[in-house]
JSON list of C-alpha atoms in Angstrom, two decimals:
[
{"chain": "O", "resi": 77, "resn": "UNK", "atom": "CA", "xyz": [54.18, -139.56, 118.45]},
{"chain": "O", "resi": 78, "resn": "UNK", "atom": "CA", "xyz": [51.82, -141.68, 120.55]},
{"chain": "O", "resi": 79, "resn": "UNK", "atom": "CA", "xyz": [48.83, -139.81, 119.12]},
{"chain": "O", "resi": 80, "resn": "UNK", "atom": "CA", "xyz": [50.14, -140.48, 115.61]},
{"chain": "O", "resi": 81, "resn": "UNK", "atom": "CA", "xyz": [50.55, -144.16, 116.50]},
{"chain": "O", "resi": 82, "resn": "UNK", "atom": "CA", "xyz": [47.00, -144.27, 117.89]},
{"chain": "O", "resi": 83, "resn": "UNK", "atom": "CA", "xyz": [45.60, -142.66, 114.75]},
{"chain": "O", "resi": 84, "resn": "UNK", "atom": "CA", "xyz": [47.52, -145.11, 112.59]},
{"chain": "O", "resi": 85, "resn": "UNK", "atom": "CA", "xyz": [46.27, -148.04, 114.70]},
{"chain": "O", "resi": 86, "resn": "UNK", "atom": "CA", "xyz": [42.72, -146.82, 114.11]},
{"chain": "O", "resi": 87, "resn": "UNK", "atom": "CA", "xyz": [43.40, -146.67, 110.40]},
{"chain": "O", "resi": 88, "resn": "UNK", "atom": "CA", "xyz": [45.25, -149.98, 109.82]},
{"chain": "O", "resi": 89, "resn": "UNK", "atom": "CA", "xyz": [44.35, -151.97, 112.94]},
{"chain": "O", "resi": 90, "resn": "UNK", "atom": "CA", "xyz": [46.48, -152.49, 116.02]},
{"chain": "O", "resi": 91, "resn": "UNK", "atom": "CA", "xyz": [47.77, -155.84, 114.74]},
{"chain": "O", "resi": 92, "resn": "UNK", "atom": "CA", "xyz": [49.15, -154.08, 111.65]},
{"chain": "O", "resi": 93, "resn": "UNK", "atom": "CA", "xyz": [50.77, -151.19, 113.49]},
{"chain": "O", "resi": 94, "resn": "UNK", "atom": "CA", "xyz": [54.57, -151.44, 113.38]},
{"chain": "O", "resi": 95, "resn": "UNK", "atom": "CA", "xyz": [57.37, -149.11, 114.34]},
{"chain": "O", "resi": 96, "resn": "UNK", "atom": "CA", "xyz": [58.44, -149.04, 110.70]},
{"chain": "O", "resi": 97, "resn": "UNK", "atom": "CA", "xyz": [54.99, -148.06, 109.48]},
{"chain": "O", "resi": 98, "resn": "UNK", "atom": "CA", "xyz": [54.75, -145.34, 112.12]},
{"chain": "O", "resi": 99, "resn": "UNK", "atom": "CA", "xyz": [58.19, -144.00, 111.19]},
{"chain": "O", "resi": 100, "resn": "UNK", "atom": "CA", "xyz": [57.16, -143.91, 107.56]},
{"chain": "O", "resi": 101, "resn": "UNK", "atom": "CA", "xyz": [53.96, -142.04, 108.45]},
{"chain": "O", "resi": 102, "resn": "UNK", "atom": "CA", "xyz": [55.94, -139.52, 110.50]},
{"chain": "O", "resi": 103, "resn": "UNK", "atom": "CA", "xyz": [58.61, -139.11, 107.84]},
{"chain": "O", "resi": 104, "resn": "UNK", "atom": "CA", "xyz": [61.45, -140.25, 110.08]},
{"chain": "O", "resi": 105, "resn": "UNK", "atom": "CA", "xyz": [63.73, -143.24, 110.25]},
{"chain": "O", "resi": 106, "resn": "UNK", "atom": "CA", "xyz": [62.59, -146.07, 112.51]},
{"chain": "O", "resi": 107, "resn": "UNK", "atom": "CA", "xyz": [65.55, -145.75, 114.95]},
{"chain": "O", "resi": 108, "resn": "UNK", "atom": "CA", "xyz": [64.41, -142.17, 115.67]},
{"chain": "O", "resi": 109, "resn": "UNK", "atom": "CA", "xyz": [61.26, -143.51, 117.31]},
{"chain": "O", "resi": 110, "resn": "UNK", "atom": "CA", "xyz": [63.30, -145.27, 119.97]},
{"chain": "O", "resi": 111, "resn": "UNK", "atom": "CA", "xyz": [64.20, -141.87, 121.43]},
{"chain": "O", "resi": 112, "resn": "UNK", "atom": "CA", "xyz": [60.56, -141.60, 122.46]},
{"chain": "O", "resi": 113, "resn": "UNK", "atom": "CA", "xyz": [59.39, -145.17, 123.11]},
{"chain": "O", "resi": 114, "resn": "UNK", "atom": "CA", "xyz": [61.10, -148.38, 124.16]},
{"chain": "O", "resi": 115, "resn": "UNK", "atom": "CA", "xyz": [59.69, -150.40, 121.27]},
{"chain": "O", "resi": 116, "resn": "UNK", "atom": "CA", "xyz": [56.45, -151.81, 119.94]},
{"chain": "O", "resi": 117, "resn": "UNK", "atom": "CA", "xyz": [55.23, -153.06, 123.31]},
{"chain": "O", "resi": 118, "resn": "UNK", "atom": "CA", "xyz": [55.88, -149.68, 124.93]},
{"chain": "O", "resi": 119, "resn": "UNK", "atom": "CA", "xyz": [54.13, -147.89, 122.07]},
{"chain": "O", "resi": 120, "resn": "UNK", "atom": "CA", "xyz": [51.09, -150.17, 122.40]},
{"chain": "O", "resi": 121, "resn": "UNK", "atom": "CA", "xyz": [50.96, -149.56, 126.17]},
{"chain": "O", "resi": 122, "resn": "UNK", "atom": "CA", "xyz": [51.09, -145.82, 125.64]},
{"chain": "O", "resi": 123, "resn": "UNK", "atom": "CA", "xyz": [48.35, -146.05, 123.04]},
{"chain": "O", "resi": 124, "resn": "UNK", "atom": "CA", "xyz": [46.29, -148.07, 125.54]},
{"chain": "O", "resi": 125, "resn": "UNK", "atom": "CA", "xyz": [46.75, -145.40, 128.24]},
{"chain": "O", "resi": 126, "resn": "UNK", "atom": "CA", "xyz": [45.78, -142.69, 125.76]},
{"chain": "O", "resi": 127, "resn": "UNK", "atom": "CA", "xyz": [42.70, -144.67, 124.71]},
{"chain": "O", "resi": 128, "resn": "UNK", "atom": "CA", "xyz": [41.60, -145.31, 128.28]},
{"chain": "O", "resi": 129, "resn": "UNK", "atom": "CA", "xyz": [41.93, -141.61, 129.10]},
{"chain": "O", "resi": 130, "resn": "UNK", "atom": "CA", "xyz": [39.98, -140.65, 125.99]},
{"chain": "O", "resi": 131, "resn": "UNK", "atom": "CA", "xyz": [37.27, -143.22, 126.73]},
{"chain": "O", "resi": 132, "resn": "UNK", "atom": "CA", "xyz": [37.07, -142.06, 130.35]},
{"chain": "O", "resi": 133, "resn": "UNK", "atom": "CA", "xyz": [36.63, -138.50, 129.19]},
{"chain": "O", "resi": 134, "resn": "UNK", "atom": "CA", "xyz": [33.94, -139.48, 126.68]},
{"chain": "O", "resi": 135, "resn": "UNK", "atom": "CA", "xyz": [31.97, -141.64, 129.11]},
{"chain": "O", "resi": 136, "resn": "UNK", "atom": "CA", "xyz": [32.48, -139.35, 132.10]},
{"chain": "O", "resi": 137, "resn": "UNK", "atom": "CA", "xyz": [31.36, -136.33, 130.12]},
{"chain": "O", "resi": 138, "resn": "UNK", "atom": "CA", "xyz": [28.36, -138.17, 128.74]},
{"chain": "O", "resi": 139, "resn": "UNK", "atom": "CA", "xyz": [26.97, -139.17, 132.14]},
{"chain": "O", "resi": 140, "resn": "UNK", "atom": "CA", "xyz": [27.28, -135.73, 133.77]},
{"chain": "O", "resi": 141, "resn": "UNK", "atom": "CA", "xyz": [23.92, -134.75, 135.20]},
{"chain": "O", "resi": 142, "resn": "UNK", "atom": "CA", "xyz": [22.25, -138.08, 134.48]},
{"chain": "O", "resi": 143, "resn": "UNK", "atom": "CA", "xyz": [21.22, -140.97, 136.71]},
{"chain": "O", "resi": 144, "resn": "UNK", "atom": "CA", "xyz": [19.67, -144.38, 136.31]},
{"chain": "O", "resi": 145, "resn": "UNK", "atom": "CA", "xyz": [18.64, -145.41, 132.81]},
{"chain": "O", "resi": 146, "resn": "UNK", "atom": "CA", "xyz": [19.62, -142.03, 131.34]},
{"chain": "O", "resi": 147, "resn": "UNK", "atom": "CA", "xyz": [23.15, -142.36, 132.71]},
{"chain": "O", "resi": 148, "resn": "UNK", "atom": "CA", "xyz": [23.37, -145.96, 131.52]},
{"chain": "O", "resi": 149, "resn": "UNK", "atom": "CA", "xyz": [22.26, -144.99, 128.02]},
{"chain": "O", "resi": 150, "resn": "UNK", "atom": "CA", "xyz": [24.64, -142.03, 127.87]},
{"chain": "O", "resi": 151, "resn": "UNK", "atom": "CA", "xyz": [27.59, -144.12, 129.06]},
{"chain": "O", "resi": 152, "resn": "UNK", "atom": "CA", "xyz": [26.84, -147.04, 126.76]},
{"chain": "O", "resi": 153, "resn": "UNK", "atom": "CA", "xyz": [26.38, -144.80, 123.72]},
{"chain": "O", "resi": 154, "resn": "UNK", "atom": "CA", "xyz": [29.56, -142.85, 124.46]},
{"chain": "O", "resi": 155, "resn": "UNK", "atom": "CA", "xyz": [31.64, -146.01, 124.98]},
{"chain": "O", "resi": 156, "resn": "UNK", "atom": "CA", "xyz": [30.26, -147.61, 121.82]},
{"chain": "O", "resi": 157, "resn": "UNK", "atom": "CA", "xyz": [30.92, -144.44, 119.82]},
{"chain": "O", "resi": 158, "resn": "UNK", "atom": "CA", "xyz": [34.48, -144.30, 121.13]},
{"chain": "O", "resi": 159, "resn": "UNK", "atom": "CA", "xyz": [35.13, -147.91, 120.10]},
{"chain": "O", "resi": 160, "resn": "UNK", "atom": "CA", "xyz": [33.57, -147.39, 116.68]},
{"chain": "O", "resi": 161, "resn": "UNK", "atom": "CA", "xyz": [35.60, -144.23, 116.07]},
{"chain": "O", "resi": 162, "resn": "UNK", "atom": "CA", "xyz": [38.84, -145.62, 117.50]},
{"chain": "O", "resi": 163, "resn": "UNK", "atom": "CA", "xyz": [38.94, -149.39, 116.99]},
{"chain": "O", "resi": 164, "resn": "UNK", "atom": "CA", "xyz": [42.74, -149.64, 116.84]},
{"chain": "O", "resi": 165, "resn": "UNK", "atom": "CA", "xyz": [43.50, -147.68, 119.95]},
{"chain": "O", "resi": 166, "resn": "UNK", "atom": "CA", "xyz": [40.66, -149.40, 121.82]},
{"chain": "O", "resi": 167, "resn": "UNK", "atom": "CA", "xyz": [42.11, -152.78, 120.82]},
{"chain": "O", "resi": 168, "resn": "UNK", "atom": "CA", "xyz": [45.32, -151.75, 122.59]},
{"chain": "O", "resi": 169, "resn": "UNK", "atom": "CA", "xyz": [43.41, -151.64, 125.90]},
{"chain": "O", "resi": 170, "resn": "UNK", "atom": "CA", "xyz": [42.29, -155.25, 125.77]},
{"chain": "O", "resi": 171, "resn": "UNK", "atom": "CA", "xyz": [44.46, -157.60, 127.79]},
{"chain": "O", "resi": 172, "resn": "UNK", "atom": "CA", "xyz": [47.08, -155.05, 128.82]},
{"chain": "O", "resi": 173, "resn": "UNK", "atom": "CA", "xyz": [47.90, -155.02, 132.53]},
{"chain": "O", "resi": 174, "resn": "UNK", "atom": "CA", "xyz": [49.23, -152.05, 134.53]},
{"chain": "O", "resi": 175, "resn": "UNK", "atom": "CA", "xyz": [52.69, -152.47, 136.03]},
{"chain": "O", "resi": 176, "resn": "UNK", "atom": "CA", "xyz": [51.59, -150.89, 139.29]},
{"chain": "O", "resi": 177, "resn": "UNK", "atom": "CA", "xyz": [49.34, -148.22, 140.83]},
{"chain": "O", "resi": 178, "resn": "UNK", "atom": "CA", "xyz": [51.39, -145.36, 139.34]},
{"chain": "O", "resi": 179, "resn": "UNK", "atom": "CA", "xyz": [51.33, -146.79, 135.83]},
{"chain": "O", "resi": 180, "resn": "UNK", "atom": "CA", "xyz": [49.42, -144.43, 133.49]},
{"chain": "O", "resi": 181, "resn": "UNK", "atom": "CA", "xyz": [47.35, -147.46, 132.44]},
{"chain": "O", "resi": 182, "resn": "UNK", "atom": "CA", "xyz": [46.17, -147.89, 136.01]},
{"chain": "O", "resi": 183, "resn": "UNK", "atom": "CA", "xyz": [45.28, -144.24, 136.44]},
{"chain": "O", "resi": 184, "resn": "UNK", "atom": "CA", "xyz": [43.44, -144.08, 133.11]},
{"chain": "O", "resi": 185, "resn": "UNK", "atom": "CA", "xyz": [41.66, -147.37, 133.76]},
{"chain": "O", "resi": 186, "resn": "UNK", "atom": "CA", "xyz": [40.48, -146.13, 137.15]},
{"chain": "O", "resi": 187, "resn": "UNK", "atom": "CA", "xyz": [39.05, -143.00, 135.51]},
{"chain": "O", "resi": 188, "resn": "UNK", "atom": "CA", "xyz": [37.02, -145.09, 133.08]},
{"chain": "O", "resi": 189, "resn": "UNK", "atom": "CA", "xyz": [35.95, -147.45, 135.84]},
{"chain": "O", "resi": 190, "resn": "UNK", "atom": "CA", "xyz": [34.87, -144.45, 137.90]},
{"chain": "O", "resi": 191, "resn": "UNK", "atom": "CA", "xyz": [32.59, -143.24, 135.14]},
{"chain": "O", "resi": 192, "resn": "UNK", "atom": "CA", "xyz": [30.84, -146.60, 134.91]},
{"chain": "O", "resi": 193, "resn": "UNK", "atom": "CA", "xyz": [30.72, -146.90, 138.71]},
{"chain": "O", "resi": 194, "resn": "UNK", "atom": "CA", "xyz": [28.89, -143.56, 138.78]},
{"chain": "O", "resi": 195, "resn": "UNK", "atom": "CA", "xyz": [26.28, -145.06, 136.46]},
{"chain": "O", "resi": 196, "resn": "UNK", "atom": "CA", "xyz": [25.72, -147.93, 138.87]},
{"chain": "O", "resi": 197, "resn": "UNK", "atom": "CA", "xyz": [25.10, -145.57, 141.81]},
{"chain": "O", "resi": 198, "resn": "UNK", "atom": "CA", "xyz": [21.74, -144.77, 140.24]},
{"chain": "O", "resi": 199, "resn": "UNK", "atom": "CA", "xyz": [20.77, -148.42, 140.57]},
{"chain": "O", "resi": 200, "resn": "UNK", "atom": "CA", "xyz": [21.71, -148.93, 144.21]},
{"chain": "O", "resi": 201, "resn": "UNK", "atom": "CA", "xyz": [23.68, -152.08, 143.40]},
{"chain": "O", "resi": 202, "resn": "UNK", "atom": "CA", "xyz": [24.86, -153.80, 146.56]},
{"chain": "O", "resi": 203, "resn": "UNK", "atom": "CA", "xyz": [28.63, -153.62, 147.13]},
{"chain": "O", "resi": 204, "resn": "UNK", "atom": "CA", "xyz": [29.29, -157.34, 146.62]},
{"chain": "O", "resi": 205, "resn": "UNK", "atom": "CA", "xyz": [27.67, -157.08, 143.17]},
{"chain": "O", "resi": 206, "resn": "UNK", "atom": "CA", "xyz": [29.37, -153.90, 141.90]},
{"chain": "O", "resi": 207, "resn": "UNK", "atom": "CA", "xyz": [32.34, -155.71, 140.33]},
{"chain": "O", "resi": 208, "resn": "UNK", "atom": "CA", "xyz": [29.99, -158.15, 138.60]},
{"chain": "O", "resi": 209, "resn": "UNK", "atom": "CA", "xyz": [27.80, -155.31, 137.34]},
{"chain": "O", "resi": 210, "resn": "UNK", "atom": "CA", "xyz": [30.85, -153.41, 136.03]},
{"chain": "O", "resi": 211, "resn": "UNK", "atom": "CA", "xyz": [32.07, -156.50, 134.20]},
{"chain": "O", "resi": 212, "resn": "UNK", "atom": "CA", "xyz": [28.61, -156.99, 132.74]},
{"chain": "O", "resi": 213, "resn": "UNK", "atom": "CA", "xyz": [28.45, -153.41, 131.47]},
{"chain": "O", "resi": 214, "resn": "UNK", "atom": "CA", "xyz": [31.91, -153.60, 129.92]},
{"chain": "O", "resi": 215, "resn": "UNK", "atom": "CA", "xyz": [31.21, -156.98, 128.36]},
{"chain": "O", "resi": 216, "resn": "UNK", "atom": "CA", "xyz": [27.94, -155.82, 126.82]},
{"chain": "O", "resi": 217, "resn": "UNK", "atom": "CA", "xyz": [29.34, -152.57, 125.40]},
{"chain": "O", "resi": 218, "resn": "UNK", "atom": "CA", "xyz": [32.68, -154.09, 124.37]},
{"chain": "O", "resi": 219, "resn": "UNK", "atom": "CA", "xyz": [31.09, -157.11, 122.76]},
{"chain": "O", "resi": 220, "resn": "UNK", "atom": "CA", "xyz": [28.49, -155.16, 120.85]},
{"chain": "O", "resi": 221, "resn": "UNK", "atom": "CA", "xyz": [30.88, -152.50, 119.56]},
{"chain": "O", "resi": 222, "resn": "UNK", "atom": "CA", "xyz": [33.71, -154.86, 118.64]},
{"chain": "O", "resi": 223, "resn": "UNK", "atom": "CA", "xyz": [31.27, -157.08, 116.77]},
{"chain": "O", "resi": 224, "resn": "UNK", "atom": "CA", "xyz": [29.97, -154.01, 114.97]},
{"chain": "O", "resi": 225, "resn": "UNK", "atom": "CA", "xyz": [33.51, -152.88, 114.06]},
{"chain": "O", "resi": 226, "resn": "UNK", "atom": "CA", "xyz": [34.19, -156.36, 112.65]},
{"chain": "O", "resi": 227, "resn": "UNK", "atom": "CA", "xyz": [30.94, -156.30, 110.62]},
{"chain": "O", "resi": 228, "resn": "UNK", "atom": "CA", "xyz": [29.67, -159.11, 112.80]},
{"chain": "O", "resi": 229, "resn": "UNK", "atom": "CA", "xyz": [25.99, -158.18, 112.56]},
{"chain": "O", "resi": 230, "resn": "UNK", "atom": "CA", "xyz": [24.58, -159.63, 109.38]},
{"chain": "O", "resi": 231, "resn": "UNK", "atom": "CA", "xyz": [20.88, -159.72, 110.22]},
{"chain": "O", "resi": 232, "resn": "UNK", "atom": "CA", "xyz": [18.48, -157.19, 108.75]},
{"chain": "O", "resi": 233, "resn": "UNK", "atom": "CA", "xyz": [17.47, -155.54, 112.04]},
{"chain": "O", "resi": 234, "resn": "UNK", "atom": "CA", "xyz": [18.79, -152.00, 112.48]},
{"chain": "O", "resi": 235, "resn": "UNK", "atom": "CA", "xyz": [22.02, -152.04, 114.52]},
{"chain": "O", "resi": 236, "resn": "UNK", "atom": "CA", "xyz": [21.17, -148.85, 116.42]},
{"chain": "O", "resi": 237, "resn": "UNK", "atom": "CA", "xyz": [17.78, -150.30, 117.37]},
{"chain": "O", "resi": 238, "resn": "UNK", "atom": "CA", "xyz": [19.53, -153.43, 118.60]},
{"chain": "O", "resi": 239, "resn": "UNK", "atom": "CA", "xyz": [21.86, -151.31, 120.73]},
{"chain": "O", "resi": 240, "resn": "UNK", "atom": "CA", "xyz": [18.92, -149.42, 122.23]},
{"chain": "O", "resi": 241, "resn": "UNK", "atom": "CA", "xyz": [17.31, -152.81, 122.94]},
{"chain": "O", "resi": 242, "resn": "UNK", "atom": "CA", "xyz": [20.54, -153.82, 124.73]},
{"chain": "O", "resi": 243, "resn": "UNK", "atom": "CA", "xyz": [20.41, -150.65, 126.85]},
{"chain": "O", "resi": 244, "resn": "UNK", "atom": "CA", "xyz": [16.77, -151.29, 127.80]},
{"chain": "O", "resi": 245, "resn": "UNK", "atom": "CA", "xyz": [17.52, -154.94, 128.60]},
{"chain": "O", "resi": 246, "resn": "UNK", "atom": "CA", "xyz": [20.49, -153.96, 130.77]},
{"chain": "O", "resi": 247, "resn": "UNK", "atom": "CA", "xyz": [18.46, -151.29, 132.56]},
{"chain": "O", "resi": 248, "resn": "UNK", "atom": "CA", "xyz": [15.78, -153.83, 133.44]},
{"chain": "O", "resi": 249, "resn": "UNK", "atom": "CA", "xyz": [18.40, -156.25, 134.72]},
{"chain": "O", "resi": 250, "resn": "UNK", "atom": "CA", "xyz": [20.16, -153.63, 136.85]},
{"chain": "O", "resi": 251, "resn": "UNK", "atom": "CA", "xyz": [16.86, -152.41, 138.29]},
{"chain": "O", "resi": 252, "resn": "UNK", "atom": "CA", "xyz": [15.89, -155.98, 139.17]},
{"chain": "O", "resi": 253, "resn": "UNK", "atom": "CA", "xyz": [19.28, -156.54, 140.77]},
{"chain": "O", "resi": 254, "resn": "UNK", "atom": "CA", "xyz": [18.94, -153.43, 142.93]},
{"chain": "O", "resi": 255, "resn": "UNK", "atom": "CA", "xyz": [15.62, -154.59, 144.38]},
{"chain": "O", "resi": 256, "resn": "UNK", "atom": "CA", "xyz": [15.85, -158.29, 145.21]},
{"chain": "O", "resi": 257, "resn": "UNK", "atom": "CA", "xyz": [12.90, -159.82, 147.00]},
{"chain": "O", "resi": 258, "resn": "UNK", "atom": "CA", "xyz": [13.30, -160.26, 150.74]},
{"chain": "O", "resi": 259, "resn": "UNK", "atom": "CA", "xyz": [15.47, -163.28, 151.45]},
{"chain": "O", "resi": 260, "resn": "UNK", "atom": "CA", "xyz": [16.04, -163.94, 147.74]},
{"chain": "O", "resi": 261, "resn": "UNK", "atom": "CA", "xyz": [19.41, -163.77, 146.07]},
{"chain": "O", "resi": 262, "resn": "UNK", "atom": "CA", "xyz": [19.44, -161.82, 142.80]}
]
């Protein structure tokens, strides 16, 4: 049922996903859904956990065997592709907070974070900067892909070329961050 809800969210948008619409899609009465989920909020949380697991698998699989710029490019492309293919379920991940360390959201989120952390190992980012670098990577990929999903790029330049430019720009920034001049803060 959660997978059906995630697919429907991708189709109609998370904001338009309702228990009634899902019940209709599944060919059941709406009250039947409450045997499986506690309501709309619970359904959205479960979709978010599913999406985070799927994104972690996509990004983690993409970076296997790569390091440095190659790992960055593979991770960024995989994350962007996931968001473009699954905009509704990805939207469920934004702003949702785990209820604790055993919450499936927490576990799934840690898997995705681990994949991006592995990318950063190739850049030798200093420990105090890892959280900042992770936020930067997520912001860049999230921002680009969600703008693309919303048809937010209206200029004539090729979108894929712009994304490759973003990867190159990010690579240069991460490399510069990993090698600050003696006595100089990055």
